[in-house]
XYZ file of N, CA and C in Angstrom:
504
model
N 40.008 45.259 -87.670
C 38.947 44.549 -87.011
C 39.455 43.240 -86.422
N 40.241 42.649 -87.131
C 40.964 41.494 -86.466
C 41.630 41.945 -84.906
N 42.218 42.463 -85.427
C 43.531 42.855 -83.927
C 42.467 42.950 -82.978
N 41.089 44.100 -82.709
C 40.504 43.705 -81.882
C 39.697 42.708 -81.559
N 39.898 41.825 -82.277
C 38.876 40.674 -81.913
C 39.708 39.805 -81.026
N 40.971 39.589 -81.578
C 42.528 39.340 -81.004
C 42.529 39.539 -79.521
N 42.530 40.852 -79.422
C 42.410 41.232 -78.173
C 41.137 40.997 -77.202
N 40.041 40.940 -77.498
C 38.389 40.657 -77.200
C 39.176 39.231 -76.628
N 39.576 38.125 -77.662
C 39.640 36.862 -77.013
C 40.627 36.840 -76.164
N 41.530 37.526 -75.885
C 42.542 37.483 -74.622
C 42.083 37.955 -73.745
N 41.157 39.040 -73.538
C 40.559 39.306 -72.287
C 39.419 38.425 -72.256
N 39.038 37.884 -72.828
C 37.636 37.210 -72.555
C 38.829 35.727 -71.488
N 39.625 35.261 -72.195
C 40.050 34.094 -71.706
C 41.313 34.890 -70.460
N 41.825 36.067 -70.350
C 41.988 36.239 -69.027
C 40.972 36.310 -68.274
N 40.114 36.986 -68.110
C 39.141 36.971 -67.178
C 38.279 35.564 -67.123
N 38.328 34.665 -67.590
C 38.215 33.541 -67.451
C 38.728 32.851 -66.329
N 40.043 33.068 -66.602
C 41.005 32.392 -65.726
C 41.197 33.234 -64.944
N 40.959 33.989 -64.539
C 40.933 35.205 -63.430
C 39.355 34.393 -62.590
N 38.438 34.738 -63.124
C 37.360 33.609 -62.388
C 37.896 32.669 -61.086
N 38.693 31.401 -62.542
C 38.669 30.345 -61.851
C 39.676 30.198 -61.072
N 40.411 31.210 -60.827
C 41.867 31.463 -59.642
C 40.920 31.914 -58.466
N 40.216 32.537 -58.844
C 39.382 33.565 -57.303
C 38.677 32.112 -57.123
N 37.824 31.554 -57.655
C 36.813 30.163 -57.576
C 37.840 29.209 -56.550
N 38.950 28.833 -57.551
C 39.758 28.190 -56.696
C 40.245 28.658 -55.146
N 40.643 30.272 -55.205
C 40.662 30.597 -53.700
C 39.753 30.570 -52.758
N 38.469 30.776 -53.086
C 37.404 30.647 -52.622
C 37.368 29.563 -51.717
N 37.351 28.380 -52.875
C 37.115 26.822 -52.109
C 38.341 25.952 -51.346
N 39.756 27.081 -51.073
C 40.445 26.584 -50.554
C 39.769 27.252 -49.026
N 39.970 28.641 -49.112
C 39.372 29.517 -47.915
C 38.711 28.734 -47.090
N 36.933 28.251 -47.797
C 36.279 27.492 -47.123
C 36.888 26.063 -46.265
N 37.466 25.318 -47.059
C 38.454 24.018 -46.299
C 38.846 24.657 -45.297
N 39.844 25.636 -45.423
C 40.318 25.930 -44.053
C 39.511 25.981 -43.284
N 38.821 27.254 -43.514
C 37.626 27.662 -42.154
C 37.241 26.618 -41.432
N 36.940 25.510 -42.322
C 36.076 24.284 -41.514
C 37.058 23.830 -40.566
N 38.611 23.863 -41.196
C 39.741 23.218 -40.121
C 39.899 24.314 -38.952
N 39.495 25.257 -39.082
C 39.762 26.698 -38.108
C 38.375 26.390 -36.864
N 37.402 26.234 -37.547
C 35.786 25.683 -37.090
C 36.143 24.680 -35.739
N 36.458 23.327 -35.974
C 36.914 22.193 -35.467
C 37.861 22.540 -34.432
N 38.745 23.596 -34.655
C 39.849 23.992 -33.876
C 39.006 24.559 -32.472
N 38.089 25.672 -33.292
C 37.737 26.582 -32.049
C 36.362 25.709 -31.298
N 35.999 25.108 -31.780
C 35.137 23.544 -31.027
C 35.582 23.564 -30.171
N 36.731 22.992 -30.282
C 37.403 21.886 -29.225
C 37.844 22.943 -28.349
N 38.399 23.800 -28.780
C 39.237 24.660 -27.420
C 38.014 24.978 -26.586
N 36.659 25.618 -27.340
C 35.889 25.973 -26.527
C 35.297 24.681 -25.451
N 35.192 24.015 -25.928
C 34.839 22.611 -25.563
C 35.725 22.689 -24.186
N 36.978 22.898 -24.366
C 37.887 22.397 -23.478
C 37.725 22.961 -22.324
N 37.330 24.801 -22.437
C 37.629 25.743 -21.710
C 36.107 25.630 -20.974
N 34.762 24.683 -21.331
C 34.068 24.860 -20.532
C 33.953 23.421 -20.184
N 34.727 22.362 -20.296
C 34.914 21.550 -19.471
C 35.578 21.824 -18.276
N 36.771 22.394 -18.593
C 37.558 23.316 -17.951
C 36.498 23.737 -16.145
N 35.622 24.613 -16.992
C 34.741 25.807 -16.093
C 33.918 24.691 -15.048
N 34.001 23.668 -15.862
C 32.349 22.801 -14.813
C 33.135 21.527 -14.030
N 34.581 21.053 -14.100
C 35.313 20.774 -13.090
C 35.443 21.568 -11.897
N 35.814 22.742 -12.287
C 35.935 24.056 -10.989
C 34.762 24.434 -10.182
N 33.266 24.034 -11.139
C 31.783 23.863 -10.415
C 31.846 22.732 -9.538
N 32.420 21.846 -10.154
C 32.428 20.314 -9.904
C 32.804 20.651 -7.724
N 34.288 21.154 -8.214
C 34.889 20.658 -7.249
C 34.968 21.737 -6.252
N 33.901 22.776 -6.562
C 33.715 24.224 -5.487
C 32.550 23.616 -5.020
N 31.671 22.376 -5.872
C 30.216 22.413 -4.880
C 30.940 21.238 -4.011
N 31.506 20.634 -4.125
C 32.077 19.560 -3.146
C 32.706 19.958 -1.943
N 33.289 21.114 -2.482
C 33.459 22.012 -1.323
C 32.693 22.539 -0.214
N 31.370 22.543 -1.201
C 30.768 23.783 -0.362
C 29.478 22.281 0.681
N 29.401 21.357 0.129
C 28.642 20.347 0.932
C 30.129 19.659 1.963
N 31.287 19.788 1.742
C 32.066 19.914 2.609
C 31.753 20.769 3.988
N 31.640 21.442 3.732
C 31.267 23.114 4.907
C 30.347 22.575 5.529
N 29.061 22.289 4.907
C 27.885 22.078 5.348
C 27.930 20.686 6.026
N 28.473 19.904 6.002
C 28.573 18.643 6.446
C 29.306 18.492 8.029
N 29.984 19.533 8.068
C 31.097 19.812 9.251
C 30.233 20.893 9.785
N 29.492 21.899 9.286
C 28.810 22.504 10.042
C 27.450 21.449 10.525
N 26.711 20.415 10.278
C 26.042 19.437 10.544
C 26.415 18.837 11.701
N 27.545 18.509 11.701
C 28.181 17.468 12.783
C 28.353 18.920 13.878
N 28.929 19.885 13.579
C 29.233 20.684 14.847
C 27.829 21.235 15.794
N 26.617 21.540 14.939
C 25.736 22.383 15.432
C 24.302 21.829 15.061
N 24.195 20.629 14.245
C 22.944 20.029 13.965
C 22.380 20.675 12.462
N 21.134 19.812 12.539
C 20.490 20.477 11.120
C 20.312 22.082 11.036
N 20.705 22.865 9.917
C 20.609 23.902 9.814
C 20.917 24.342 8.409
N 20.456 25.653 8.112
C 19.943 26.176 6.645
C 20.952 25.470 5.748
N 22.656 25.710 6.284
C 22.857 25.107 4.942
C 23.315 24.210 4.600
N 23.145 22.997 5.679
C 22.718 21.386 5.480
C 21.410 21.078 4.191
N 20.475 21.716 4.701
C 19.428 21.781 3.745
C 19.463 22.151 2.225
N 20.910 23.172 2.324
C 20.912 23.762 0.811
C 21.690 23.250 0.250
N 22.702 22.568 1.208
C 24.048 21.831 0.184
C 24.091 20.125 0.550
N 23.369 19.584 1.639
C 23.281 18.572 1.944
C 22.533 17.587 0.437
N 21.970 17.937 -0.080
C 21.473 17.317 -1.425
C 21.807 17.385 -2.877
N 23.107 18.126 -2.338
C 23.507 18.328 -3.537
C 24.768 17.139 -4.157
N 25.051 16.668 -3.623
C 26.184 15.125 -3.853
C 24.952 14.268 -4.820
N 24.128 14.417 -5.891
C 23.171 13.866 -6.848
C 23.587 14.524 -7.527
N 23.503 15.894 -7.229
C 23.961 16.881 -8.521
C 25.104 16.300 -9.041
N 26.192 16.675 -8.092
C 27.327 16.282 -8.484
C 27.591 15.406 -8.863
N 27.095 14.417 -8.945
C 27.019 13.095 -9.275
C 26.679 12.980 -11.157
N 25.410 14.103 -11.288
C 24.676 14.297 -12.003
C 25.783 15.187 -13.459
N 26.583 16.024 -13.191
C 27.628 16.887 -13.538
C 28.874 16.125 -14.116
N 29.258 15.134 -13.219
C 30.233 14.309 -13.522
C 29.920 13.697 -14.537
N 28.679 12.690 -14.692
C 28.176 12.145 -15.602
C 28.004 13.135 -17.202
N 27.691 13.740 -16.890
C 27.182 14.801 -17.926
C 28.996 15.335 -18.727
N 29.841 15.258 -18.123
C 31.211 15.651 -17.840
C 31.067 14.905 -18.991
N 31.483 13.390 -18.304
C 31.992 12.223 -19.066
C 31.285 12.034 -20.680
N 30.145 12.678 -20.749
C 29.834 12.260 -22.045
C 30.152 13.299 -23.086
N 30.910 14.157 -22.816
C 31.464 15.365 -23.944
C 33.214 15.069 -24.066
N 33.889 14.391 -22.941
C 35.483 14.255 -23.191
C 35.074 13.020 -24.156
N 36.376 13.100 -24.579
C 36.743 12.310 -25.767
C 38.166 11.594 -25.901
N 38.908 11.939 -25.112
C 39.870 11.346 -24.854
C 40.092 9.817 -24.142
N 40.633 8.783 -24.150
C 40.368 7.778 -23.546
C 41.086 8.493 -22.094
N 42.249 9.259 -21.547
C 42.501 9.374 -20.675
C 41.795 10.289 -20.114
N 40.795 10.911 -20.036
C 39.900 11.681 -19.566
C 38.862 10.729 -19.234
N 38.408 10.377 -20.270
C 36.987 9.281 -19.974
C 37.560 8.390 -18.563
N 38.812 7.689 -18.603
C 39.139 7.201 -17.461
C 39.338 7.653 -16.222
N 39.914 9.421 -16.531
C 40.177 10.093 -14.744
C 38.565 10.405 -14.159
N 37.851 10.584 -15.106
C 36.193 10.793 -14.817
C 35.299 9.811 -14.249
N 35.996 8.662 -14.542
C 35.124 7.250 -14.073
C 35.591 7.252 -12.595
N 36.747 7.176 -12.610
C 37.743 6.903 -11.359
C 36.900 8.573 -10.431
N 36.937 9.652 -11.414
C 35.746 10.640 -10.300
C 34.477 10.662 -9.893
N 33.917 9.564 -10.992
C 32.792 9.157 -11.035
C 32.458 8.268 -9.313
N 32.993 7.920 -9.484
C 32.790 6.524 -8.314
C 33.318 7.741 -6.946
N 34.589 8.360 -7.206
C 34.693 8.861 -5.321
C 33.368 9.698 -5.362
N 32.646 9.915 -6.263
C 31.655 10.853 -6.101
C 30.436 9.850 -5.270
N 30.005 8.940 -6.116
C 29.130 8.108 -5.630
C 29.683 7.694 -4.274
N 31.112 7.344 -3.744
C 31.211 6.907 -2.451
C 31.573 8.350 -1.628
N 31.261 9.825 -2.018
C 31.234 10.823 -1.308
C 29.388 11.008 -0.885
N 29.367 10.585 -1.758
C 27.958 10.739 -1.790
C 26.945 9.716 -0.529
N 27.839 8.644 -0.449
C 27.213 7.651 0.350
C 27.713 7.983 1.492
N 28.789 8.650 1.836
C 29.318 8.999 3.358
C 28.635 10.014 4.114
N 28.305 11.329 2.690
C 27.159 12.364 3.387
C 26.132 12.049 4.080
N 24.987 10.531 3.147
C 24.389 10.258 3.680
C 24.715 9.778 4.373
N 25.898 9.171 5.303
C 25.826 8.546 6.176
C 26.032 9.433 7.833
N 26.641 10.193 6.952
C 26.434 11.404 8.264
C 25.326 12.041 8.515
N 24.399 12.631 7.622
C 22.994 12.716 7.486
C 22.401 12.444 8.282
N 22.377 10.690 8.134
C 21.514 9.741 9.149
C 21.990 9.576 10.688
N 23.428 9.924 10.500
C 23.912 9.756 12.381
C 23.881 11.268 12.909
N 23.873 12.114 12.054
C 23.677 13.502 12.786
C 22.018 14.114 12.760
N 20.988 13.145 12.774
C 20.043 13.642 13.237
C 19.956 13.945 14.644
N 20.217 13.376 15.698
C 20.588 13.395 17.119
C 21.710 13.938 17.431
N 22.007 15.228 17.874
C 23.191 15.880 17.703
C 23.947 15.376 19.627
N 22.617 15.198 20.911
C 22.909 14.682 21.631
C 23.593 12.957 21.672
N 23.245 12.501 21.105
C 24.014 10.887 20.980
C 25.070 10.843 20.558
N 26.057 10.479 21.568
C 27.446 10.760 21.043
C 27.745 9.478 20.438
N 27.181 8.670 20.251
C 27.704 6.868 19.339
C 27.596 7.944 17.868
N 26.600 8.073 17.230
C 26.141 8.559 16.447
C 26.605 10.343 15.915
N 27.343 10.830 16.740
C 28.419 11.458 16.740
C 29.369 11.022 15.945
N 29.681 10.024 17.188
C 30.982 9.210 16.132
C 31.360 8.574 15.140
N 29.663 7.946 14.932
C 29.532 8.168 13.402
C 29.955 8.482 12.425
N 29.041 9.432 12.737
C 28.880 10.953 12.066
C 30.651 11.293 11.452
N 31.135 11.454 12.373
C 32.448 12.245 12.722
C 33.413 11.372 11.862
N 33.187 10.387 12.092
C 34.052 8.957 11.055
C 33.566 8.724 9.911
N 32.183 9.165 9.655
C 32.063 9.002 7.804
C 32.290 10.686 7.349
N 32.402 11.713 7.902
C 32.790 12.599 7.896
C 34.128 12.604 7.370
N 34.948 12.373 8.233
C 36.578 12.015 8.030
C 36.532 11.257 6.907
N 35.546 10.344 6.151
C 35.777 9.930 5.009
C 35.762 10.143 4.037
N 34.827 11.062 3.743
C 34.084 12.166 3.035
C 35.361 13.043 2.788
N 35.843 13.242 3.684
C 36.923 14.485 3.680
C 37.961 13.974 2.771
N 38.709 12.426 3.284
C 39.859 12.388 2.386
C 39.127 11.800 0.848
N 38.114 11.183 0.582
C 37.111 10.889 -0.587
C 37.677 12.095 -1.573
N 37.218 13.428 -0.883
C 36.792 15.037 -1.276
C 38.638 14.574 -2.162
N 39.260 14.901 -0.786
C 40.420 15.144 -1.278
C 41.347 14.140 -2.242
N 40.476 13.779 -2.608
C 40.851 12.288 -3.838
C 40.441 12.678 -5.339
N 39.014 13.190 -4.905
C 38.337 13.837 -6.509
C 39.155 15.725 -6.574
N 39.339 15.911 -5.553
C 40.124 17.168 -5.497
C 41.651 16.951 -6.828
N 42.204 15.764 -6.295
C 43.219 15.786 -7.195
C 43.159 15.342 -8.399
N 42.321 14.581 -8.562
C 41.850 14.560 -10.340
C 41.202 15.177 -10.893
N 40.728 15.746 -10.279
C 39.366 17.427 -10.684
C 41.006 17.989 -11.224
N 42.404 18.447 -10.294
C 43.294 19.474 -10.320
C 43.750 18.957 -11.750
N 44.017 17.664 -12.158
C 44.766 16.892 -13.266
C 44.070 16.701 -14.705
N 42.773 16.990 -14.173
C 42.042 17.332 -15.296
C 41.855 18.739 -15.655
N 41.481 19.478 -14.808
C 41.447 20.958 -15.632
C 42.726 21.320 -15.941
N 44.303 20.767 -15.402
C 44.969 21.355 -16.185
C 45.095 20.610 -17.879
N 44.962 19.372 -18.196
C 44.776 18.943 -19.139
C 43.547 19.622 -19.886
N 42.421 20.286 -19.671
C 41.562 20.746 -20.550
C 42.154 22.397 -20.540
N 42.748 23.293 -19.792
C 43.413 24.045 -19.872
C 43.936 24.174 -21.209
């Protein structure tokens, strides 16, 4: 009767410690996960910052088009559809800036922040000189805040390019 009792307390105190090895793996598992968690955050984070630069800098594009089609042929459909959209964008950028976290991001965003606001002020300024498609002063305008707009574009173009490869 002894010997098995002998034995009763060695399995009682292996499986004890069998418990608290699995217990212990358990609560290492979890730690990780949370470090695995944080990981896939951020990448995702990254990859749709990533996605809304490439929105960013395809709608800039596309009120590009419309702005040059403005000056060539007057108001038309898609002046109307993309001509109002430099708020958005404006609106996007901002929205941008408050999810990076990096100080060198927060800074290429400010610096996009602003050609946006002064892309934004050139549209309108073509806007207002290409209502009269006959007045050629206002043409020229037109045609010269146009040209500004353009190299502006091509300013946020290259930090739009320097940022998505950094969130890449």
């Amino acid at each position: 009767m002894s010997i098995q009792l002998k034995i009763a307390v060695r399995l009682i105190i292996s499986f004890g410690l069998l418990n608290i090895m699995i217990t212990c793996l358990n609560g290492y598992t979890i730690v990780q996960g949370q470090g695995t968690q944080t990981l896939v955050e951020a990448t995702l984070s990254a990859a749709q910052n990533e996605s809304k630069i490439h929105l960013i800098v395809e709608q800039i594009n596309k009120t590009r088009m419309a702005m040059w089609s403005l000056i060539a042929i007057g108001p038309n459909e898609d002046w109307e559809k993309e001509g109002g959209s430099a708020v958005k964008i404006e609106k996007d950028v901002q929205a941008l800036m408050a999810t990076v976290e990096t100080p060198e991001q927060k800074a290429a965003l400010k610096k996009m922040h602003k050609g946006v606001v002064q892309f934004k002020s050139a549209i309108d300024e073509v806007s207002k000189a290409s209502e009269d498609v006959t007045d050629m002063v206002a043409q020229a305008v037109a045609s010269d805040a146009a040209k500004r707009a353009n190299v502006i574009a091509q300013d946020i173009d290259h930090i739009a390019s320097s940022l998505a490869k950094e969130f890449a």
